[in-house]
Coordinates of C-alpha atoms and ligand atoms in Angstrom, one line a residue:
M1117 CA 0.0 -0.3 -0.1
K1118 CA 1.7 3.0 -1.2
K1119 CA 1.2 5.6 2.0
S1120 CA 2.4 5.0 4.2
N1121 CA 0.1 7.2 7.1
S1122 CA -1.1 4.8 9.9
N1123 CA -5.1 4.0 9.3
R1124 CA -5.0 5.5 6.0
I1125 CA -5.2 2.4 3.1
G1126 CA -3.8 3.9 0.2
F1127 CA -6.9 4.2 -1.9
G1128 CA -7.1 8.3 -1.9
D1129 CA -7.9 9.3 1.2
I1130 CA -9.6 6.5 3.0
S1131 CA -8.8 5.7 6.4
I1132 CA -10.2 3.0 8.5
Q1133 CA -10.7 3.6 12.3
N1134 CA -12.2 1.5 15.1
H1135 CA -12.8 -2.0 11.8
R1136 CA -14.5 0.3 9.7
L1137 CA -14.8 2.3 6.6
N1138 CA -13.9 6.5 6.8
V1139 CA -13.9 8.7 4.1
G1140 CA -14.7 11.8 4.2
G1141 CA -14.5 12.3 7.9
C1142 CA -17.4 10.6 7.4
D1143 CA -18.1 6.2 8.2
A1144 CA -18.9 4.3 5.6
A1145 CA -21.2 1.2 5.9
E1146 CA -23.2 5.0 8.1
L1147 CA -23.5 6.8 5.2
A1148 CA -25.1 2.8 3.7
K1149 CA -27.9 3.5 5.8
E1150 CA -28.4 6.9 5.4
Y1151 CA -28.8 7.2 1.7
G1152 CA -28.7 3.9 0.9
T1153 CA -26.5 1.5 -1.9
P1154 CA -26.2 0.9 -4.3
L1155 CA -24.3 4.6 -3.3
Y1156 CA -21.0 6.8 -5.2
V1157 CA -19.1 8.1 -2.7
F1158 CA -16.7 11.2 -3.4
D1159 CA -14.8 12.0 -1.2
V1160 CA -14.1 16.4 -1.9
N1161 CA -11.7 17.1 -0.1
Y1162 CA -9.0 14.5 -1.6
A1163 CA -10.0 16.0 -5.2
V1164 CA -9.0 19.6 -4.2
K1165 CA -6.1 18.5 -3.0
T1166 CA -4.8 16.0 -6.3
A1167 CA -6.2 19.1 -8.6
A1168 CA -5.0 22.3 -6.2
A1169 CA -1.1 20.1 -6.8
Y1170 CA -1.1 20.0 -10.2
V1171 CA -1.5 22.9 -10.5
D1172 CA 1.2 24.1 -7.8
V1173 CA 3.8 21.5 -9.2
L1174 CA 2.8 23.3 -13.1
K1175 CA 3.4 26.9 -11.3
R1176 CA 6.9 25.6 -9.6
E1177 CA 8.3 24.0 -12.7
Y1178 CA 6.5 25.5 -16.2
P1179 CA 4.6 29.0 -14.6
N1180 CA 3.0 29.3 -18.8
S1181 CA 1.0 26.5 -18.2
T1182 CA -2.8 25.4 -18.0
V1183 CA -4.2 22.4 -15.7
C1184 CA -7.4 22.1 -17.6
Y1185 CA -9.9 18.6 -15.6
A1186 CA -10.8 15.8 -18.4
S1187 CA -14.5 16.3 -18.1
K1188 CA -15.4 12.9 -19.2
A1189 CA -14.7 11.0 -15.9
F1190 CA -17.0 12.6 -13.9
C1191 CA -19.0 15.1 -15.2
C1192 CA -21.8 17.3 -12.6
K1193 CA -22.5 19.9 -12.0
A1194 CA -21.2 20.4 -8.9
I1195 CA -17.0 19.0 -9.6
Y1196 CA -16.6 21.9 -11.9
R1197 CA -17.7 24.2 -8.0
I1198 CA -14.7 22.7 -6.8
I1199 CA -12.0 23.1 -9.8
A1200 CA -12.4 26.1 -11.2
P1201 CA -12.1 28.3 -8.2
L1202 CA -8.4 26.3 -7.7
G1203 CA -8.6 28.0 -11.5
L1204 CA -8.7 24.6 -13.2
G1205 CA -10.0 24.8 -17.3
A1206 CA -12.3 22.4 -18.3
D1207 CA -11.7 19.4 -21.5
V1208 CA -15.1 18.7 -22.7
V1209 CA -16.4 16.2 -25.7
S1210 CA -18.9 17.1 -26.0
G1211 CA -22.3 19.1 -26.3
G1212 CA -23.5 17.8 -22.9
E1213 CA -20.4 17.6 -21.2
L1214 CA -20.2 21.8 -22.0
Y1215 CA -23.1 22.5 -20.3
T1216 CA -23.0 20.5 -17.6
A1217 CA -19.8 22.8 -17.8
L1218 CA -20.9 26.1 -17.8
S1219 CA -23.8 25.3 -15.7
G1220 CA -21.0 24.7 -12.6
G1221 CA -20.0 27.9 -13.5
M1222 CA -16.8 27.2 -15.1
N1223 CA -15.3 30.0 -16.8
P1224 CA -15.7 28.7 -21.1
K1225 CA -12.4 30.9 -23.0
K1226 CA -10.4 28.4 -20.1
I1227 CA -12.5 25.2 -22.7
Y1228 CA -10.6 23.0 -25.0
F1229 CA -13.2 20.5 -26.7
H1230 CA -12.1 18.0 -27.6
G1231 CA -13.9 15.1 -30.5
N1232 CA -13.5 13.4 -32.9
N1233 CA -16.7 14.0 -34.4
K1234 CA -18.1 16.7 -32.8
T1235 CA -21.4 17.7 -34.4
E1236 CA -22.4 20.4 -37.2
E1237 CA -24.9 21.7 -33.6
E1238 CA -22.5 20.6 -31.1
V1239 CA -19.8 23.4 -32.8
A1240 CA -22.5 25.9 -33.4
F1241 CA -23.4 25.6 -29.3
A1242 CA -19.7 25.9 -28.8
I1243 CA -19.0 28.8 -30.8
K1244 CA -22.1 30.2 -29.0
S1245 CA -20.9 30.0 -25.7
S1246 CA -17.5 31.6 -26.3
V1247 CA -15.8 28.5 -25.6
G1248 CA -11.6 29.1 -25.9
Y1249 CA -10.4 25.7 -27.7
F1250 CA -11.4 23.6 -30.4
V1251 CA -9.6 21.1 -30.8
V1252 CA -10.1 19.8 -34.2
D1253 CA -9.8 15.6 -35.0
S1254 CA -10.7 16.7 -38.4
L1255 CA -11.5 18.6 -41.9
H1256 CA -15.0 17.2 -41.4
E1257 CA -14.6 19.6 -38.3
L1258 CA -12.5 22.3 -39.6
E1259 CA -15.4 22.7 -42.5
L1260 CA -18.0 22.7 -40.1
I1261 CA -16.1 26.0 -37.6
E1262 CA -15.2 28.4 -41.1
K1263 CA -18.8 27.7 -41.7
L1264 CA -20.7 28.7 -38.7
A1265 CA -18.3 30.8 -36.6
Y1266 CA -18.2 35.3 -37.3
S1267 CA -14.6 35.1 -35.9
P1268 CA -11.6 33.1 -35.6
Q1269 CA -11.6 30.2 -33.6
N1270 CA -8.8 29.4 -31.9
V1271 CA -8.0 25.0 -32.6
L1272 CA -5.4 23.4 -31.5
F1273 CA -4.9 20.2 -33.7
R1274 CA -5.2 16.3 -32.2
V1275 CA -1.9 14.8 -33.2
N1276 CA -0.7 11.0 -32.9
P1277 CA 2.6 11.1 -32.5
G1278 CA 2.5 6.8 -32.2
V1279 CA 3.1 6.7 -28.8
E1280 CA 2.2 3.3 -27.7
A1281 CA 1.1 3.7 -24.1
H1282 CA 1.3 0.3 -21.4
T1283 CA -1.8 0.3 -20.9
H1284 CA -5.2 -2.1 -21.7
R1285 CA -5.4 -2.5 -25.1
F1286 CA -8.6 -1.3 -24.4
I1287 CA -8.0 1.6 -24.0
Q1288 CA -4.8 3.1 -25.6
T1289 CA -5.8 6.3 -28.6
T1290 CA -2.7 7.0 -30.3
T1291 CA -1.6 3.9 -31.5
P1292 CA -1.0 3.3 -35.7
D1293 CA -4.4 2.3 -35.5
S1294 CA -7.0 5.6 -33.8
K1295 CA -9.7 6.8 -34.9
F1296 CA -8.0 10.6 -32.9
G1297 CA -5.4 12.3 -34.2
F1298 CA -3.9 12.7 -37.7
S1299 CA -1.2 11.3 -37.9
I1300 CA 2.7 13.3 -38.4
A1301 CA 4.9 10.5 -39.7
D1302 CA 2.4 9.7 -42.6
G1303 CA 2.7 13.7 -43.0
T1304 CA -0.8 14.2 -42.8
A1305 CA -0.2 16.2 -39.5
E1306 CA 2.4 18.6 -41.0
S1307 CA -0.4 18.6 -44.7
V1308 CA -3.6 20.0 -42.6
I1309 CA -1.8 22.2 -39.7
L1310 CA -0.9 23.4 -43.6
S1311 CA -4.3 23.7 -45.0
A1312 CA -5.8 25.0 -42.1
R1313 CA -4.5 28.3 -42.8
K1314 CA -7.0 28.9 -45.9
Y1315 CA -10.1 29.4 -43.8
K1316 CA -10.1 32.6 -42.7
N1317 CA -12.4 31.3 -38.9
V1318 CA -9.8 29.3 -38.2
N1319 CA -6.6 30.5 -35.5
F1320 CA -4.4 27.7 -35.5
V1321 CA -2.7 28.1 -32.4
G1322 CA -1.5 24.2 -31.6
I1323 CA -0.9 20.4 -31.2
A1324 CA -3.3 18.2 -28.6
C1325 CA -2.1 14.6 -27.9
H1326 CA -3.4 11.9 -26.0
I1327 CA -1.3 8.8 -25.6
G1328 CA -3.5 6.8 -23.1
S1329 CA -5.2 6.3 -20.6
Q1330 CA -3.8 4.3 -16.6
I1331 CA -0.2 5.5 -17.5
F1332 CA 2.7 4.2 -15.0
E1333 CA 5.7 4.3 -17.4
P1334 CA 7.2 8.9 -17.1
Q1335 CA 8.8 7.5 -19.8
S1336 CA 5.5 7.5 -22.1
F1337 CA 5.3 10.7 -21.0
E1338 CA 8.5 11.3 -22.7
I1339 CA 8.6 9.6 -25.8
A1340 CA 4.9 11.0 -26.5
I1341 CA 7.0 14.9 -26.0
D1342 CA 9.9 14.6 -27.7
K1343 CA 7.6 12.8 -30.4
M1344 CA 6.0 16.6 -30.1
T1345 CA 8.5 18.8 -29.8
D1346 CA 10.2 17.0 -32.9
F1347 CA 6.9 17.9 -35.3
I1348 CA 6.6 21.6 -33.7
V1349 CA 10.6 21.7 -34.8
K1350 CA 9.0 21.0 -37.9
L1351 CA 6.1 23.6 -38.0
N1352 CA 8.3 25.6 -37.5
S1353 CA 10.4 25.2 -40.3
L1354 CA 7.0 25.6 -42.5
G1355 CA 6.5 29.1 -41.8
V1356 CA 4.0 27.8 -38.2
Q1357 CA 3.6 28.7 -34.8
V1358 CA 3.2 26.7 -32.4
E1359 CA 1.2 28.7 -29.1
R1360 CA 0.4 25.8 -27.3
L1361 CA 0.9 22.5 -26.5
D1362 CA -1.6 19.7 -25.2
L1363 CA -0.5 16.8 -23.6
G1364 CA -3.4 15.3 -22.5
G1365 CA -4.0 13.2 -19.7
G1366 CA -3.9 9.5 -18.4
F1367 CA -1.5 9.5 -15.4
G1368 CA -2.5 6.0 -13.8
V1369 CA -4.1 5.4 -10.1
H1370 CA -4.3 2.6 -7.5
Y1371 CA -7.4 0.3 -8.3
I1372 CA -5.4 -2.9 -6.9
E1373 CA -2.2 -4.1 -4.8
E1374 CA -0.2 -4.0 -8.1
D1375 CA -0.7 -0.7 -9.1
R1376 CA 2.3 1.4 -7.6
P1377 CA 1.2 4.9 -9.0
L1378 CA 4.3 7.1 -8.7
T1379 CA 2.5 10.9 -7.2
P1380 CA -0.2 12.8 -9.3
E1381 CA 2.8 15.6 -8.9
Q1382 CA 6.1 13.4 -9.2
Y1383 CA 4.2 12.7 -13.1
M1384 CA 3.9 16.0 -13.5
A1385 CA 6.5 17.1 -12.5
N1386 CA 8.5 15.1 -14.1
S1387 CA 6.6 15.7 -17.8
A1388 CA 7.0 19.0 -17.4
R1389 CA 11.4 19.6 -16.7
Y1390 CA 11.5 17.5 -19.3
L1391 CA 10.0 19.4 -22.0
A1392 CA 11.0 22.5 -20.9
T1393 CA 14.6 20.3 -21.0
A1394 CA 13.3 19.2 -24.4
V1395 CA 12.3 22.7 -25.7
K1396 CA 16.1 24.4 -24.3
R1397 CA 17.5 21.9 -26.1
R1398 CA 15.6 22.4 -29.9
G1399 CA 15.6 26.0 -30.2
I1400 CA 12.2 26.2 -30.1
T1401 CA 9.8 29.0 -28.8
A1402 CA 8.3 27.5 -24.9
P1403 CA 4.9 26.7 -25.6
H1404 CA 1.7 27.2 -23.3
L1405 CA 1.6 23.7 -22.0
I1406 CA -2.0 22.5 -20.8
F1407 CA -2.2 19.4 -19.0
E1408 CA -6.0 17.5 -18.5
P1409 CA -5.5 14.9 -15.9
G1410 CA -9.2 12.5 -15.3
R1411 CA -9.1 9.6 -13.8
S1412 CA -5.1 11.2 -11.1
I1413 CA -7.9 14.0 -10.2
V1414 CA -11.8 12.3 -9.1
G1415 CA -10.1 8.7 -8.9
E1416 CA -9.4 7.2 -6.1
A1417 CA -11.2 9.9 -4.2
G1418 CA -14.4 7.7 -5.5
L1419 CA -15.7 5.1 -3.3
T1420 CA -18.6 2.1 -4.6
L1421 CA -20.9 1.4 -2.0
Y1422 CA -23.0 -2.2 -2.2
T1423 CA -25.3 -4.8 -0.1
V1424 CA -24.9 -8.3 -0.3
G1425 CA -28.0 -10.0 -1.5
A1426 CA -28.1 -13.0 -3.1
I1427 CA -25.3 -16.1 -1.6
K1428 CA -24.6 -18.8 -4.2
T1429 CA -22.4 -21.6 -3.9
I1430 CA -21.4 -23.8 -7.6
K1431 CA -20.6 -27.6 -6.0
D1432 CA -16.4 -27.8 -6.8
L1433 CA -15.9 -24.3 -7.9
K1434 CA -16.8 -20.8 -6.4
T1435 CA -18.5 -18.7 -4.9
Y1436 CA -21.1 -16.4 -6.7
V1437 CA -21.8 -13.7 -3.6
A1438 CA -24.5 -11.0 -5.2
V1439 CA -24.6 -7.6 -5.5
D1440 CA -27.2 -4.7 -5.7
G1441 CA -25.0 -3.2 -8.6
G1442 CA -23.3 -4.3 -11.6
M1443 CA -22.1 -3.3 -15.0
F1444 CA -24.5 -0.4 -14.9
D1445 CA -22.7 1.6 -12.1
N1446 CA -19.5 0.6 -13.5
P1447 CA -18.7 -0.9 -16.5
R1448 CA -15.8 -1.0 -16.8
V1449 CA -14.9 -4.8 -15.6
S1450 CA -17.0 -6.3 -18.6
L1451 CA -15.2 -4.1 -21.2
Y1452 CA -12.0 -3.4 -19.2
D1453 CA -11.2 -6.7 -17.3
A1454 CA -10.7 -3.4 -15.0
R1455 CA -9.6 -5.3 -11.4
Y1456 CA -11.0 -3.7 -8.0
T1457 CA -10.6 -4.2 -4.7
F1458 CA -13.0 -4.6 -1.9
V1459 CA -13.8 -4.5 2.4
V1460 CA -16.5 -5.1 4.6
A1461 CA -16.6 -1.7 5.4
D1462 CA -18.1 -2.2 8.9
R1463 CA -14.6 -5.2 9.4
A1464 CA -12.6 -3.3 7.0
D1465 CA -9.2 -4.7 8.3
E1466 CA -10.8 -7.7 7.8
K1467 CA -8.4 -10.6 5.3
G1468 CA -10.3 -13.4 5.6
D1469 CA -10.1 -16.1 4.1
K1470 CA -12.6 -16.9 1.7
V1471 CA -12.9 -17.1 -2.2
Y1472 CA -15.3 -15.1 -3.7
S1473 CA -16.8 -14.1 -7.0
I1474 CA -18.2 -10.8 -6.8
A1475 CA -21.5 -10.4 -9.3
G1476 CA -24.1 -7.6 -10.2
K1477 CA -27.3 -8.0 -9.8
C1478 CA -27.7 -7.1 -14.7
C1479 CA -29.0 -10.1 -16.9
E1480 CA -25.6 -10.8 -18.9
S1481 CA -23.2 -13.3 -17.3
G1482 CA -20.6 -11.4 -17.9
D1483 CA -21.6 -8.6 -15.1
I1484 CA -19.1 -10.0 -12.9
L1485 CA -17.4 -6.5 -10.8
A1486 CA -15.0 -8.7 -9.1
D1487 CA -14.0 -12.8 -9.9
G1488 CA -11.7 -15.3 -7.0
I1489 CA -11.1 -12.3 -4.3
T1490 CA -11.0 -13.5 -0.6
L1491 CA -12.5 -12.0 1.6
P1492 CA -14.3 -12.4 5.1
E1493 CA -17.4 -14.8 5.2
L1494 CA -20.1 -12.8 3.9
K1495 CA -23.2 -12.0 4.8
S1496 CA -26.8 -11.0 3.3
G1497 CA -26.7 -7.6 4.3
D1498 CA -23.1 -7.1 4.1
V1499 CA -22.0 -3.9 2.9
L1500 CA -19.1 -4.6 0.8
A1501 CA -16.8 -1.0 -0.7
T1502 CA -15.2 -1.0 -3.5
F1503 CA -12.2 2.0 -4.4
T1504 CA -11.5 3.8 -7.2
T1505 CA -14.4 4.8 -8.5
G1506 CA -14.4 8.5 -9.0
A1507 CA -14.0 8.8 -12.4
Y1508 CA -15.3 6.5 -15.2
H1509 CA -18.3 5.7 -12.9
Y1510 CA -21.1 7.7 -11.9
S1511 CA -19.9 8.6 -16.4
M1512 CA -20.0 5.6 -17.6
A1513 CA -23.1 4.1 -15.9
S1514 CA -26.3 3.5 -17.7
N1515 CA -30.1 2.3 -17.1
Y1516 CA -29.1 -0.9 -18.5
N1517 CA -32.4 -3.4 -17.3
R1518 CA -33.8 -0.2 -16.1
N1519 CA -32.0 -0.5 -13.2
A1520 CA -31.2 3.1 -11.2
I1521 CA -28.2 5.1 -11.8
P1522 CA -27.1 5.7 -7.9
P1523 CA -26.8 9.2 -5.9
V1524 CA -23.2 10.7 -5.5
V1525 CA -23.0 11.5 -2.1
A1526 CA -20.3 14.4 -1.3
V1527 CA -18.4 14.0 1.8
K1528 CA -15.9 16.3 4.0
D1529 CA -15.3 17.6 6.8
G1530 CA -17.3 14.7 8.3
K1531 CA -20.2 16.5 6.4
S1532 CA -22.2 14.5 3.5
A1533 CA -24.6 15.5 0.6
Y1534 CA -25.9 14.8 -2.7
M1535 CA -24.3 16.1 -5.2
V1536 CA -26.0 13.9 -7.9
K1537 CA -29.6 12.9 -6.8
P1538 CA -31.4 9.5 -6.9
Q1539 CA -32.9 8.6 -10.3
T1540 CA -36.6 7.2 -9.3
Y1541 CA -38.8 5.2 -11.1
E1542 CA -40.6 7.7 -12.9
D1543 CA -37.5 9.9 -14.2
L1544 CA -37.1 6.7 -15.4
I1545 CA -40.3 6.2 -17.8
R1546 CA -39.5 10.4 -18.0
N1547 CA -38.6 10.5 -21.4
D1548 CA -41.0 7.2 -22.7
V1549 CA -43.9 8.2 -24.8
I1550 CA -46.5 6.3 -26.3
P1551 CA -47.2 6.9 -29.9
L1552 CA -51.0 8.1 -30.8
F1553 CA -50.7 5.7 -33.5
L1554 CA -50.5 2.5 -31.0
E1555 CA -53.9 3.0 -30.4
D1556 CA -54.5 1.3 -33.1
V1557 CA -52.7 -1.9 -32.9
K1558 CA -54.8 -4.5 -31.7
Ligands
PLP1904 C1 -9.1 10.7 -21.6 C2 -8.9 11.8 -21.8 C3 -8.4 12.4 -21.3 C4 -7.9 12.6 -19.8 O1 -7.7 10.7 -19.5 P1 -6.7 10.4 -18.1 O2 -6.9 8.9 -17.7 O3 -8.4 10.1 -17.4 O4 -6.7 11.1 -17.1 C5 -7.4 14.3 -20.5 N1 -7.4 14.1 -22.3 C6 -7.8 13.6 -23.8 C7 -7.3 13.9 -25.0 C8 -8.3 12.2 -23.4 O5 -9.2 12.3 -24.5

């Protein structure tokens, strides 16, 4: 476990007090009782601490910079209320994320609008909202901006530096075969950037990349920085100045024992120093640096609470412990074979010697949250907690099987309150319509 702090257990600032799990000064089992399960819990102080640390590190190591929060990790109004005052900008990838960020009070000038297929409506909405930067990912998008804008829009181009970050293959986004970005290697990136000159509403300001997610090796970022700064040299030689360099996100966090992330500050400080040196060595103008961490700001701020229901032993094979959540609140296991750590909320320090598979309640055999993990003997009614669910859980949740998406409760200094309210059955049918012509159906 990575933290030495006595009763901290290495997942964000979650601790064990009197054998019981404690988050943000609140007892996890008591939260389950008060709010019900399944429940997402979000430790505000941890997210603030991590986001502020990123801002501080860049201020020190590379002052000409912006930290943008990657909205897709966890998007709801309150998160912008938490990060905007710390000086962060935001990256959004859809009209919905943009709308939420603006509703949460994010300054549009500090928003970077990503996405490989922004629709005409989304581009128009972003222009109308005075979004600071478009990160363009296709010629189609350039044409849309040219057509819809009434003044020049700041544009970065998403390029593919061809770095293979060592992480799960489904999360990689910049391998040579990627739907994201223009390839540097085959000359496409350079030619689209040169072609941008002919658009009167396109103001080229820089280049962006994102080499993957849940990355543990700082070298992955160093390779990306080398490739991106080499590309800046190339662009300069063609008479194109690069004011902004966006290196994306991807810093890894702690899910299971084997994960050994550096601290967020270490990743970012290392990359910032490496960039400063890379720029000097090449004799290019130091660009404004943008980092876009998502998972590493909110991931370990979150945990999910479930209640154990049915327990079923398959003779000589395994014991399934079914919980009241599943792939509708955590699709990452079925999507990426993601692995998690579980504990019992009111005896969290008990390692146990029973081997269980944790099953979700959806009608899919693949709806398993953990396979073959060791826990103390469980009974129906026990509250299970699983860690590092602050990123890509609520934001990826669905209403599959018409399960309600669990609410998100913020905790801070012993206080708790909703940041996302529970869905009711009425919410689930809110947009359902029975077409009038169905009256003819006999
Ligand atoms: C997903 C994404 C991020 C955030 O990645 P994390 O792994 O959550 O830090 C940042 N920038 C871009 C362009 C992304 O697609």
